Coordinates of N, CA, C and O in Angstrom, one line a residue:
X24 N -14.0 -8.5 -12.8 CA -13.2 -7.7 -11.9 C -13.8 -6.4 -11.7 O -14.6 -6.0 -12.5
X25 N -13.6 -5.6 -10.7 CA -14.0 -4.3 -10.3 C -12.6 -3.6 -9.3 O -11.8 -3.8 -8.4
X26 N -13.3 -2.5 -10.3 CA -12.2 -1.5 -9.2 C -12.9 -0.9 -7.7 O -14.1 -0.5 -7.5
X27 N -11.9 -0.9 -6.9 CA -11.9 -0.7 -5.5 C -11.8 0.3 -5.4 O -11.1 0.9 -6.3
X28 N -12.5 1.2 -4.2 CA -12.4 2.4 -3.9 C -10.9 2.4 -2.6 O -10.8 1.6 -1.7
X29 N -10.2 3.1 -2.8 CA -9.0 3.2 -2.1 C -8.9 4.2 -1.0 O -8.9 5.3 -1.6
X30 N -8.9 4.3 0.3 CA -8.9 4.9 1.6 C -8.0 6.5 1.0 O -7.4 6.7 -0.1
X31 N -8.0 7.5 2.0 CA -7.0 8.0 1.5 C -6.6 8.9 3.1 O -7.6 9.2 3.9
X32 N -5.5 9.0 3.4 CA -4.9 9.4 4.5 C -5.4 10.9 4.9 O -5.1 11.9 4.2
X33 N -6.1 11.0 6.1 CA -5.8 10.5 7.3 C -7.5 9.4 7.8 O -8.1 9.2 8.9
X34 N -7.6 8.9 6.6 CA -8.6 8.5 7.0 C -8.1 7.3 8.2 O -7.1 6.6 8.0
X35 N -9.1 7.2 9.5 CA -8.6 6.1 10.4 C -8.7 4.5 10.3 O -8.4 3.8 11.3
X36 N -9.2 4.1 9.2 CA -9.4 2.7 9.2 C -7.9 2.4 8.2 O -7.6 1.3 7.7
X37 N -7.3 3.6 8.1 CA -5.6 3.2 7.7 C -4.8 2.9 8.7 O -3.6 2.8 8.5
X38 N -5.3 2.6 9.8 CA -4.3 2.4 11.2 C -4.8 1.1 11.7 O -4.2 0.4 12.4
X39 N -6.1 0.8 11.2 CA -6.5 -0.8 11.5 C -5.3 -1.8 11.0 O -4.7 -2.0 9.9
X40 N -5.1 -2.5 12.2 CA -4.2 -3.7 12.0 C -4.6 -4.9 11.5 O -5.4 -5.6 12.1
X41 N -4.1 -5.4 10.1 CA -4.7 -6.6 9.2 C -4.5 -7.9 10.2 O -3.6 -8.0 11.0
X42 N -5.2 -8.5 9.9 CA -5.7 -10.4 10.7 C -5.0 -11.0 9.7 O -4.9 -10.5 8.6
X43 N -4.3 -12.3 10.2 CA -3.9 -13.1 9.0 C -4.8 -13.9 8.1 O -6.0 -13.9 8.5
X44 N -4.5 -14.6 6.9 CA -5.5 -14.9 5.7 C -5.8 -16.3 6.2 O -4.8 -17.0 6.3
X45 N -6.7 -16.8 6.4 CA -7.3 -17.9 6.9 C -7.9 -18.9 5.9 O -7.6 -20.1 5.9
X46 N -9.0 -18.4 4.9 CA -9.5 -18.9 4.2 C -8.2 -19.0 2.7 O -7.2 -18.4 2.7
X47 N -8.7 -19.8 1.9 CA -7.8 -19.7 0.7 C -9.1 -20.3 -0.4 O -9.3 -21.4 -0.9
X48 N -9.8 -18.8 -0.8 CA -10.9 -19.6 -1.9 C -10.9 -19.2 -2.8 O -9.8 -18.7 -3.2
X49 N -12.1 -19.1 -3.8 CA -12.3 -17.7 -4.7 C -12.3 -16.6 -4.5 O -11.8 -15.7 -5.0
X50 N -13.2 -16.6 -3.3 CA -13.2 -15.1 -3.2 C -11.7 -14.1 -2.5 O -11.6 -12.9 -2.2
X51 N -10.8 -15.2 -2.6 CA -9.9 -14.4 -1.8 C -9.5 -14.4 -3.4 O -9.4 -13.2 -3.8
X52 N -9.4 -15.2 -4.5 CA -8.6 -14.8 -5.5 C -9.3 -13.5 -6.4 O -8.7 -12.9 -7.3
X53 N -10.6 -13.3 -6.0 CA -11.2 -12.7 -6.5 C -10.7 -11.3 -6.0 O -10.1 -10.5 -6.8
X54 N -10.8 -10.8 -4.7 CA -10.2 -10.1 -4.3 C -8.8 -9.2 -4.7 O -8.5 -8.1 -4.9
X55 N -7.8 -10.8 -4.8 CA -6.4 -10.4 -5.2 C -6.7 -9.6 -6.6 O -6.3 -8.4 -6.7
X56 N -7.6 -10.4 -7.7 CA -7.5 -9.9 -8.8 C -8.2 -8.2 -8.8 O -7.6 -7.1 -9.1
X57 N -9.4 -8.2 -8.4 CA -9.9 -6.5 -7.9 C -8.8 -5.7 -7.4 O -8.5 -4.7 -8.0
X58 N -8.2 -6.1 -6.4 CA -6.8 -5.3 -5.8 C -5.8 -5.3 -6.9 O -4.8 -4.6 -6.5
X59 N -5.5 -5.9 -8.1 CA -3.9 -5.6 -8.8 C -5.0 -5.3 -9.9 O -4.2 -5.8 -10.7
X60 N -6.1 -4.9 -10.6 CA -6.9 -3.9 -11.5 C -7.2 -2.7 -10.6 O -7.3 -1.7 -11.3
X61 N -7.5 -2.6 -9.3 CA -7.5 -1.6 -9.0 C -6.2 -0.4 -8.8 O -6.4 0.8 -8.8
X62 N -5.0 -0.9 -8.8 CA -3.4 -1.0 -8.2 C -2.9 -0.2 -9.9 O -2.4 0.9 -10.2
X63 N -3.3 -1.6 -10.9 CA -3.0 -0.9 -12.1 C -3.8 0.5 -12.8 O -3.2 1.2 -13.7
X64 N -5.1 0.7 -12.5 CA -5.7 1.7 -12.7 C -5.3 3.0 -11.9 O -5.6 4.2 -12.3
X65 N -4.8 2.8 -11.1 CA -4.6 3.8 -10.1 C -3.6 5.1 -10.8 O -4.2 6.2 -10.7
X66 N -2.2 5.3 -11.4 CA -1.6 3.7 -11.2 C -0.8 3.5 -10.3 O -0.2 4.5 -10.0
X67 N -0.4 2.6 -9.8 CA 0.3 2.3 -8.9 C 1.5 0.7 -8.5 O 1.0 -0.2 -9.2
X68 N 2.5 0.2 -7.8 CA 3.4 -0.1 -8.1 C 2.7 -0.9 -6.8 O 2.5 -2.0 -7.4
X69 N 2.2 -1.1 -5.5 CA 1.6 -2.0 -4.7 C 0.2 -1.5 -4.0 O -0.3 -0.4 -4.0
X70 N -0.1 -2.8 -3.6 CA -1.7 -1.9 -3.1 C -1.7 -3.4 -2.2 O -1.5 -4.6 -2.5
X71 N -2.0 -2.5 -0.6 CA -2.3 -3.5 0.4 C -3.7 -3.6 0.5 O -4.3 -2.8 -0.2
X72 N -4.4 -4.4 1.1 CA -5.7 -4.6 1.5 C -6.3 -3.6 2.6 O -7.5 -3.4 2.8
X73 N -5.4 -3.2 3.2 CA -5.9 -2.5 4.3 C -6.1 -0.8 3.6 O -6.5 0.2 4.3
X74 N -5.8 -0.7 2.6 CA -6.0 0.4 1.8 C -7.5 0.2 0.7 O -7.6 0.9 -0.4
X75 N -8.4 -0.7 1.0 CA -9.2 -0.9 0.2 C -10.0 -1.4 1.0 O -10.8 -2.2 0.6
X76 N -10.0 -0.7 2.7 CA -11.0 -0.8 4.0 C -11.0 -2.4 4.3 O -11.8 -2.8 5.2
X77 N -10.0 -3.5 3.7 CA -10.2 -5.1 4.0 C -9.2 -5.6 4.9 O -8.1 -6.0 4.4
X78 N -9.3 -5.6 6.0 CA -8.1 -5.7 6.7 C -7.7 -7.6 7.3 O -7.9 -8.3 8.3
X79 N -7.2 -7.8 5.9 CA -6.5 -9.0 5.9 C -5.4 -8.9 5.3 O -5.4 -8.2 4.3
X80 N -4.1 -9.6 5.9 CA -2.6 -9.5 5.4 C -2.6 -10.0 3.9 O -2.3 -11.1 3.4
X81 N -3.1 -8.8 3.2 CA -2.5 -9.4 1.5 C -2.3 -7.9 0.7 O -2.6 -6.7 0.9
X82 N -1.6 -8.7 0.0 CA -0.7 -7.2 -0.9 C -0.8 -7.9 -2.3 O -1.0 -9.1 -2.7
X83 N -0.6 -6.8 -3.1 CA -0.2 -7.5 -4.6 C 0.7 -6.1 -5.1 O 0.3 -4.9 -4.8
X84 N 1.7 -6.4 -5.7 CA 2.9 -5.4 -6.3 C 2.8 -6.2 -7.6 O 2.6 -7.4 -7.9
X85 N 3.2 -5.3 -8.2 CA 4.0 -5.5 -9.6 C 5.0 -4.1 -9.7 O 4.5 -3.1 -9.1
X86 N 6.3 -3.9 -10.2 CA 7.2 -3.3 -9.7 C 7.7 -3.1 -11.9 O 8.1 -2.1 -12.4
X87 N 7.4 -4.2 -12.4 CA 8.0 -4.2 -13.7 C 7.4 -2.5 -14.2 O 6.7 -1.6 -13.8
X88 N 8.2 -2.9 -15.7 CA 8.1 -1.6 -16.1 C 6.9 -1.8 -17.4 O 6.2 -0.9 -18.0
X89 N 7.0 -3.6 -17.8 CA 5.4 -3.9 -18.1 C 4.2 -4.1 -18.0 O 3.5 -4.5 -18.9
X90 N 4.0 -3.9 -16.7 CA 3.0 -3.7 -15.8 C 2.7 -5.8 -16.0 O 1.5 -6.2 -16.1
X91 N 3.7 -6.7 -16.0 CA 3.1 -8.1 -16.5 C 3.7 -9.2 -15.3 O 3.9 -10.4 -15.5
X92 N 4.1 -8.5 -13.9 CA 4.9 -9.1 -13.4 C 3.9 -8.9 -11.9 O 4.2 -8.1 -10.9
X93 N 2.9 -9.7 -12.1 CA 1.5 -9.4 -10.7 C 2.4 -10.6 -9.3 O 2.4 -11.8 -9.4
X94 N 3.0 -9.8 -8.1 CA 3.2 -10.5 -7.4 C 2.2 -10.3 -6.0 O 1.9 -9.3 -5.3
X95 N 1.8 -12.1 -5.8 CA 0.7 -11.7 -4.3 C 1.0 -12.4 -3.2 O 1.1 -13.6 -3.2
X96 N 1.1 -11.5 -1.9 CA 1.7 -11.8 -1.0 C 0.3 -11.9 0.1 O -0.5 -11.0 0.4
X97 N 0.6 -13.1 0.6 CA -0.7 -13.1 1.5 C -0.1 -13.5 3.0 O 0.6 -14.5 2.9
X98 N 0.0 -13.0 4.2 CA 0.6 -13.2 5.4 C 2.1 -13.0 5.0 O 2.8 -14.0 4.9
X99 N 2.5 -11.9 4.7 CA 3.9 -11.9 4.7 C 4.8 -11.7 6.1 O 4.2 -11.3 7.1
X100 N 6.1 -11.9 6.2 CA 6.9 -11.6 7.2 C 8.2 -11.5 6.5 O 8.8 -12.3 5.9
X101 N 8.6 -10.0 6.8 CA 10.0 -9.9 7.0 C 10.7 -10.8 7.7 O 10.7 -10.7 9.0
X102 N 11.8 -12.0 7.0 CA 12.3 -12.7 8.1 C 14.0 -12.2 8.3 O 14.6 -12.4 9.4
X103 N 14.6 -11.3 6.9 CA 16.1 -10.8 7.6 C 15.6 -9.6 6.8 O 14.6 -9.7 6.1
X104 N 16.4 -8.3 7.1 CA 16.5 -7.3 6.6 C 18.2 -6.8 6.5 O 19.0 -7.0 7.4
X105 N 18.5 -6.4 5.8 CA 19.9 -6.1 5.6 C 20.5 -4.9 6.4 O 20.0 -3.8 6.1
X106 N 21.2 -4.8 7.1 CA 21.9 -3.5 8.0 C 22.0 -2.6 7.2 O 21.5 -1.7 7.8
X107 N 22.3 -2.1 5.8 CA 22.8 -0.9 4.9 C 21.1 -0.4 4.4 O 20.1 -1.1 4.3
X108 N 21.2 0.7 4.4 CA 19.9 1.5 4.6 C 19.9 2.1 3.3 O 20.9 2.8 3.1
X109 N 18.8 2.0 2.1 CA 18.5 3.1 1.4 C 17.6 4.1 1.2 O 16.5 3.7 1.6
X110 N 17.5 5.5 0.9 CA 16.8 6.3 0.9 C 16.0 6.4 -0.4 O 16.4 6.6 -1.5
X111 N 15.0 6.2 -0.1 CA 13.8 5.9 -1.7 C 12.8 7.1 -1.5 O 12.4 7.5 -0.4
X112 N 12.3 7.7 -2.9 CA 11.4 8.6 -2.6 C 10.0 7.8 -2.9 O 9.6 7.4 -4.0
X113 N 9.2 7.7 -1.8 CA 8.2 7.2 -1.7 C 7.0 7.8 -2.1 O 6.9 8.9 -1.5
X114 N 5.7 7.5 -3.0 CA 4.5 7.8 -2.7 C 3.7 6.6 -2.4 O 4.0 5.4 -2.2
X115 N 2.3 7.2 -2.3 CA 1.2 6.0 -2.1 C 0.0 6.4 -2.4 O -0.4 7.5 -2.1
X116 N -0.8 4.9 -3.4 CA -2.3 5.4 -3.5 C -3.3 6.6 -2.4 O -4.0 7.6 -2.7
X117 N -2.9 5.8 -1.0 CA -3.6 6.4 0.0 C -3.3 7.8 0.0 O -4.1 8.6 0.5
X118 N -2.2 8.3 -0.5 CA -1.6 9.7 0.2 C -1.1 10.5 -1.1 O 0.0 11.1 -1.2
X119 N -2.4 10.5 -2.1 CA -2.2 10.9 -3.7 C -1.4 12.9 -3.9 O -1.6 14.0 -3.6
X120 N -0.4 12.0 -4.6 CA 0.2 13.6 -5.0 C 1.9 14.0 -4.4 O 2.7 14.9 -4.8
X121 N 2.0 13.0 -3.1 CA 2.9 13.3 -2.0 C 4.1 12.2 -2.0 O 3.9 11.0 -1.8
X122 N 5.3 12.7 -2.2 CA 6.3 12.1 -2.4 C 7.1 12.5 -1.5 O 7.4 13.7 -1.4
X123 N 7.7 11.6 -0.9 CA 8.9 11.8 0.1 C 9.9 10.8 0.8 O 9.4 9.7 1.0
X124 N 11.0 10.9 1.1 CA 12.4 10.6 1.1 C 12.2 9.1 2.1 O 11.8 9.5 3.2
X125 N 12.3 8.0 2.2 CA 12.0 7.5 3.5 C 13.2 6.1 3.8 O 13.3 5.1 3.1
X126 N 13.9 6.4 4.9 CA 15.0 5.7 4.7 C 14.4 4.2 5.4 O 13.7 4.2 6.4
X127 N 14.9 2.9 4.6 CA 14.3 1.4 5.0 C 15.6 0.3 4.5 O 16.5 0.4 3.6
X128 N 15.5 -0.5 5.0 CA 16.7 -1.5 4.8 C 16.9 -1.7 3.4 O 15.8 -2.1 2.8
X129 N 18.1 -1.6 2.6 CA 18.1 -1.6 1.4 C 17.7 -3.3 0.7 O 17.3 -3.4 -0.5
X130 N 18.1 -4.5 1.6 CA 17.1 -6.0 1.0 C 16.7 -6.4 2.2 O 17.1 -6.2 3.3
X131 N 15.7 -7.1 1.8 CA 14.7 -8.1 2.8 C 14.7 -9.6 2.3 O 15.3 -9.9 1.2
X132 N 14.2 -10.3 2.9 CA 14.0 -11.4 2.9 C 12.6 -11.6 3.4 O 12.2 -11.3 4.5
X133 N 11.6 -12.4 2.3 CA 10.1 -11.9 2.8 C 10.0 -13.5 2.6 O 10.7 -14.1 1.7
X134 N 8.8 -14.2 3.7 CA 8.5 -15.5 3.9 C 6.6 -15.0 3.2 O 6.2 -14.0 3.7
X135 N 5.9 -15.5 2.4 CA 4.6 -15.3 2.7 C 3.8 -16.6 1.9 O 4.4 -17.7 1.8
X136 N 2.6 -16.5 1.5 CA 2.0 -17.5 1.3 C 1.3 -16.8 -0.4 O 0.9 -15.6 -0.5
X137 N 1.4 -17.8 -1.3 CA 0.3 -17.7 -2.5 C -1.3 -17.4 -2.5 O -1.6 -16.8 -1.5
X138 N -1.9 -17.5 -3.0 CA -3.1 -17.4 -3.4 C -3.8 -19.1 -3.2 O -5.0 -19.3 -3.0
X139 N -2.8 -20.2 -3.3 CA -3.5 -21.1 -3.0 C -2.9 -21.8 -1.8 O -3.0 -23.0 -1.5
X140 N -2.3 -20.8 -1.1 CA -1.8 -21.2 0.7 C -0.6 -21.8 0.3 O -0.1 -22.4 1.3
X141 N 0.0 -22.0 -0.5 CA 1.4 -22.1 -0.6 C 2.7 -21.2 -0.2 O 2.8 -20.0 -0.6
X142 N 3.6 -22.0 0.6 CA 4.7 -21.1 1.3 C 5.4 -20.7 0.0 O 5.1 -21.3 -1.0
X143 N 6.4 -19.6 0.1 CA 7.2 -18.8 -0.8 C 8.1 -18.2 0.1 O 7.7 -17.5 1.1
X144 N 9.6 -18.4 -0.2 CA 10.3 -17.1 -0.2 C 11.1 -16.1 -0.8 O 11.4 -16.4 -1.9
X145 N 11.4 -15.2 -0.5 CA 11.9 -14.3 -1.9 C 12.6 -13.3 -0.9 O 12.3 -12.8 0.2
X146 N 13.9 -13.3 -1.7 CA 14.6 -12.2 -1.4 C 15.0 -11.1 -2.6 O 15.4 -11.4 -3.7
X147 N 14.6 -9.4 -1.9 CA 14.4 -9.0 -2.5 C 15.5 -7.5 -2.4 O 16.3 -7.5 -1.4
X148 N 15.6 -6.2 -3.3 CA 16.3 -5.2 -3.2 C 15.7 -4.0 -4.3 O 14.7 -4.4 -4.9
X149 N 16.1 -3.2 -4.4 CA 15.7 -1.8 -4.3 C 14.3 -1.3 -4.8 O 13.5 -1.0 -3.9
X150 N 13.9 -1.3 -6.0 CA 11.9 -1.0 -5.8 C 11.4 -2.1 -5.8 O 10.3 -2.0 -6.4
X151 N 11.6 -3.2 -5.3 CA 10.9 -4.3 -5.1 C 10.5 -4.2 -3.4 O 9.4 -4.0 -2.9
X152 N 11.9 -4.4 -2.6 CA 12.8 -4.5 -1.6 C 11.8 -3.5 -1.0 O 11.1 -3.9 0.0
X153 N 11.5 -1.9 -1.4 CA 10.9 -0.8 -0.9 C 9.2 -1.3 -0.9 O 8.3 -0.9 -0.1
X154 N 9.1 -2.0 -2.0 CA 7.4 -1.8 -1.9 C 6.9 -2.6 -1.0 O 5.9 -2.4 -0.3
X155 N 7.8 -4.0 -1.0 CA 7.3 -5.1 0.3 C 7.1 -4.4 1.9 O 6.4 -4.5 2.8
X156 N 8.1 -3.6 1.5 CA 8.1 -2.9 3.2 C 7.0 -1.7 3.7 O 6.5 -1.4 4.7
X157 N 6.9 -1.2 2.6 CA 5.9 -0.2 2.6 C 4.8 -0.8 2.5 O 4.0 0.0 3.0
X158 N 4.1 -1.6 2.2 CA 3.0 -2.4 1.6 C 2.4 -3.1 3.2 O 1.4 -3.1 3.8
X159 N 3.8 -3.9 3.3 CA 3.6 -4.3 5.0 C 3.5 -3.2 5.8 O 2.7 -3.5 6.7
X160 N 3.8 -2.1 5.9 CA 3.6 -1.0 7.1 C 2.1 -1.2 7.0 O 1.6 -1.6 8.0
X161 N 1.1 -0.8 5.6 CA -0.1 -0.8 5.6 C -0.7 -1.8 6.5 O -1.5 -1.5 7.4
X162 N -0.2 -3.1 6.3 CA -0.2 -4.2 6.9 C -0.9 -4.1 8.7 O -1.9 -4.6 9.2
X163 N -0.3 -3.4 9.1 CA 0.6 -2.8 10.5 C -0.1 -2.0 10.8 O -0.1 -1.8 12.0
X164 N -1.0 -1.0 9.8 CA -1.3 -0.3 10.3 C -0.6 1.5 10.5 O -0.7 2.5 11.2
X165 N 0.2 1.0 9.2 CA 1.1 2.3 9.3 C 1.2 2.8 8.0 O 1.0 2.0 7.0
X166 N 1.4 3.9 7.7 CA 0.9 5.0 6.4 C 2.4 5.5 6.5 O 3.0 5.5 7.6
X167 N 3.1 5.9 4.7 CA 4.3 6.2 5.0 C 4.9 7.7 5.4 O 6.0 8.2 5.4
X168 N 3.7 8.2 5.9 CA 4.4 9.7 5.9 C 4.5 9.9 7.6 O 4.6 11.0 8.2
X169 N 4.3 8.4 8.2 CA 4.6 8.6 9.7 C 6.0 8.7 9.8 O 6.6 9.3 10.7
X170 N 6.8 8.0 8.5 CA 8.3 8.1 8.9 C 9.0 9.9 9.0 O 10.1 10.3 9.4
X171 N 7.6 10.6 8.0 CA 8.2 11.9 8.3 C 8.1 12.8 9.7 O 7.5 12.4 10.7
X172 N 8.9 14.2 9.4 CA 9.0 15.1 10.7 C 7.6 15.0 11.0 O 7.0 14.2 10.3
X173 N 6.9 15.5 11.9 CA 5.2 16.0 12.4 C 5.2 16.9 11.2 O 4.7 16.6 10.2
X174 N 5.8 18.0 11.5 CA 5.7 19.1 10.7 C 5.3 18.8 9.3 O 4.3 19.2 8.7
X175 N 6.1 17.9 9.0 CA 5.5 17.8 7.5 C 4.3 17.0 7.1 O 3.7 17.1 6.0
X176 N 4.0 16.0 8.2 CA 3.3 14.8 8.5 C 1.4 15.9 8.4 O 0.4 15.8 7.7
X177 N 1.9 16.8 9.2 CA 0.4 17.9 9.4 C 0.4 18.9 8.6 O -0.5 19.7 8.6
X178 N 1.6 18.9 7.8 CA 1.4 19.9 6.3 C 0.8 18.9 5.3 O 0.5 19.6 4.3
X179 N 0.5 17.7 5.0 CA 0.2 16.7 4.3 C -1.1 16.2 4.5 O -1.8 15.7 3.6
X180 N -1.4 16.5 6.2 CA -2.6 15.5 6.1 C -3.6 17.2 6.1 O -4.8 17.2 5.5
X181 N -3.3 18.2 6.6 CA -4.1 19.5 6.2 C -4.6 19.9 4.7 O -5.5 20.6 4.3
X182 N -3.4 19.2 3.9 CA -3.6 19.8 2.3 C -4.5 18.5 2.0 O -5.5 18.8 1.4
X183 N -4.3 17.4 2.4 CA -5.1 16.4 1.9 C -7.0 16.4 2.6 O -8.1 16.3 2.1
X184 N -6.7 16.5 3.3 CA -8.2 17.4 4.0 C -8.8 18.4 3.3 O -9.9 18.3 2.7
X185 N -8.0 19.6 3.2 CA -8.5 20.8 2.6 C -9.1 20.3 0.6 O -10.0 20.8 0.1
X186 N -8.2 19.2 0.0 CA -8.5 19.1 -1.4 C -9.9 18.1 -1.2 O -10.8 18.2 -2.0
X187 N -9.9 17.2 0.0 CA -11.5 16.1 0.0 C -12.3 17.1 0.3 O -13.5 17.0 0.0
X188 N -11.9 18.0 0.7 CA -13.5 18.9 0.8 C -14.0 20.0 -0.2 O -15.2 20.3 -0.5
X189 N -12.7 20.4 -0.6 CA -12.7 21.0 -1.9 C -13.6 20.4 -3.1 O -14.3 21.1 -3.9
X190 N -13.3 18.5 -3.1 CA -13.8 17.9 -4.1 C -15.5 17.7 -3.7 O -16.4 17.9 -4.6
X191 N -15.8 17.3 -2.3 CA -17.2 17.0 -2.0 C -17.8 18.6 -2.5 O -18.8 18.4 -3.2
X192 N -17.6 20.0 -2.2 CA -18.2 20.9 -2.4 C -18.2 21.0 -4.2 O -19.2 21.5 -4.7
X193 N -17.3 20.5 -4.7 CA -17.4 20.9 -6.0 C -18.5 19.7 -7.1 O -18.8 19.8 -8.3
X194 N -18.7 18.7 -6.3 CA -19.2 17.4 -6.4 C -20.8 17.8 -7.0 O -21.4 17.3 -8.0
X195 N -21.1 18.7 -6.2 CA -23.0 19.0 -6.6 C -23.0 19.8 -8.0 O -23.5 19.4 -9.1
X196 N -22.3 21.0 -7.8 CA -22.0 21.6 -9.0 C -22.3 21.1 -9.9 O -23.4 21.4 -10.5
X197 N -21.2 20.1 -10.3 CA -20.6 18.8 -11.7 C -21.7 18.4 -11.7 O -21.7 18.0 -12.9
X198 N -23.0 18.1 -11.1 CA -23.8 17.1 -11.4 C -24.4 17.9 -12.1 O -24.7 17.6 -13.3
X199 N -24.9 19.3 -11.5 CA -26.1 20.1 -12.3 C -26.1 20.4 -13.4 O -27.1 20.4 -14.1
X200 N -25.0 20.8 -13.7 CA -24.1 21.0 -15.0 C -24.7 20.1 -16.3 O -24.1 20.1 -17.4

């Protein structure tokens, strides 16, 4: 297994829209498994593919509190979403450091496929319920801090700019050292 280098916002291949999963082999399982070691090293609670520059519909979440509960979703769809709305404070690998309020249907109902093309459905609710959705935005082509104001959306992506460059300048340094 190897860890993956993870995109980080505003980078633009976060807005690439994933293809659905076609093949069903090793290397897709290989994949899954690099993406939930990459996900847990991070650390983090989901990790889409399109956050790891691979823009194919798969996710893998684990949500437990012992990191032993690897769920993988390949071509997912929201098929119901619930009217009653919860507000969850969200972060993400891509958008390191940044947490914020984002209101999304409090259960879903997700149709997707296994690792070995097998259908699944699962109905889900509150940090599960959140990560499927958020995971799918990646999906989509959508990063979560679009659900915020601008204002805050370009106070976010200026600080996260200003620290990548901060880190490349400080990068030569560390070496000489």
């Amino acid at each position: 297994m190897a860890l993956l280098n993870i995109l980080r916002y505003p980078d633009p291949r976060l807005h690439k829209v994933a293809k659905p999963v076609m093949v069903f082999d090793d290397r897709l399982k290989k994949l899954a498994a690099d993406m939930a070691e990459t996900m847990y090293d991070a650390p983090g609670v989901g990790l889409a593919a399109t956050q790891i520059d691979v823009h194919q519909q798969l996710i893998v979440i684990d949500t437990s509190e012992t990191r032993d509960d690897l769920r993988v979703f390949i071509n997912p769809e929201i098929t119901w979403a619930s009217p009653e709305k919860q507000l969850y404070e969200e972060g993400c690998l891509s958008v390191p450091g940044i947490y914020d309020g984002v209101e999304r249907p409090a259960r879903v109902k997700v149709r997707a496929l296994d690792l070995d093309g097998k259908p699944f459905e699962l109905e889900a609710d509150g940090l599960l319920a959140v990560c499927i959705q958020h995971e799918m935005d990646h999906l989509k082509g959508k990063v979560f801090v679009e659900y915020l104001s601008p204002l805050k959306r370009n106070r976010i992506k200026t600080r996260l700019i200003k620290e990548e460059r901060e880190q490349k300048r400080d990068a030569p340094r560390a070496a000489v050292r």
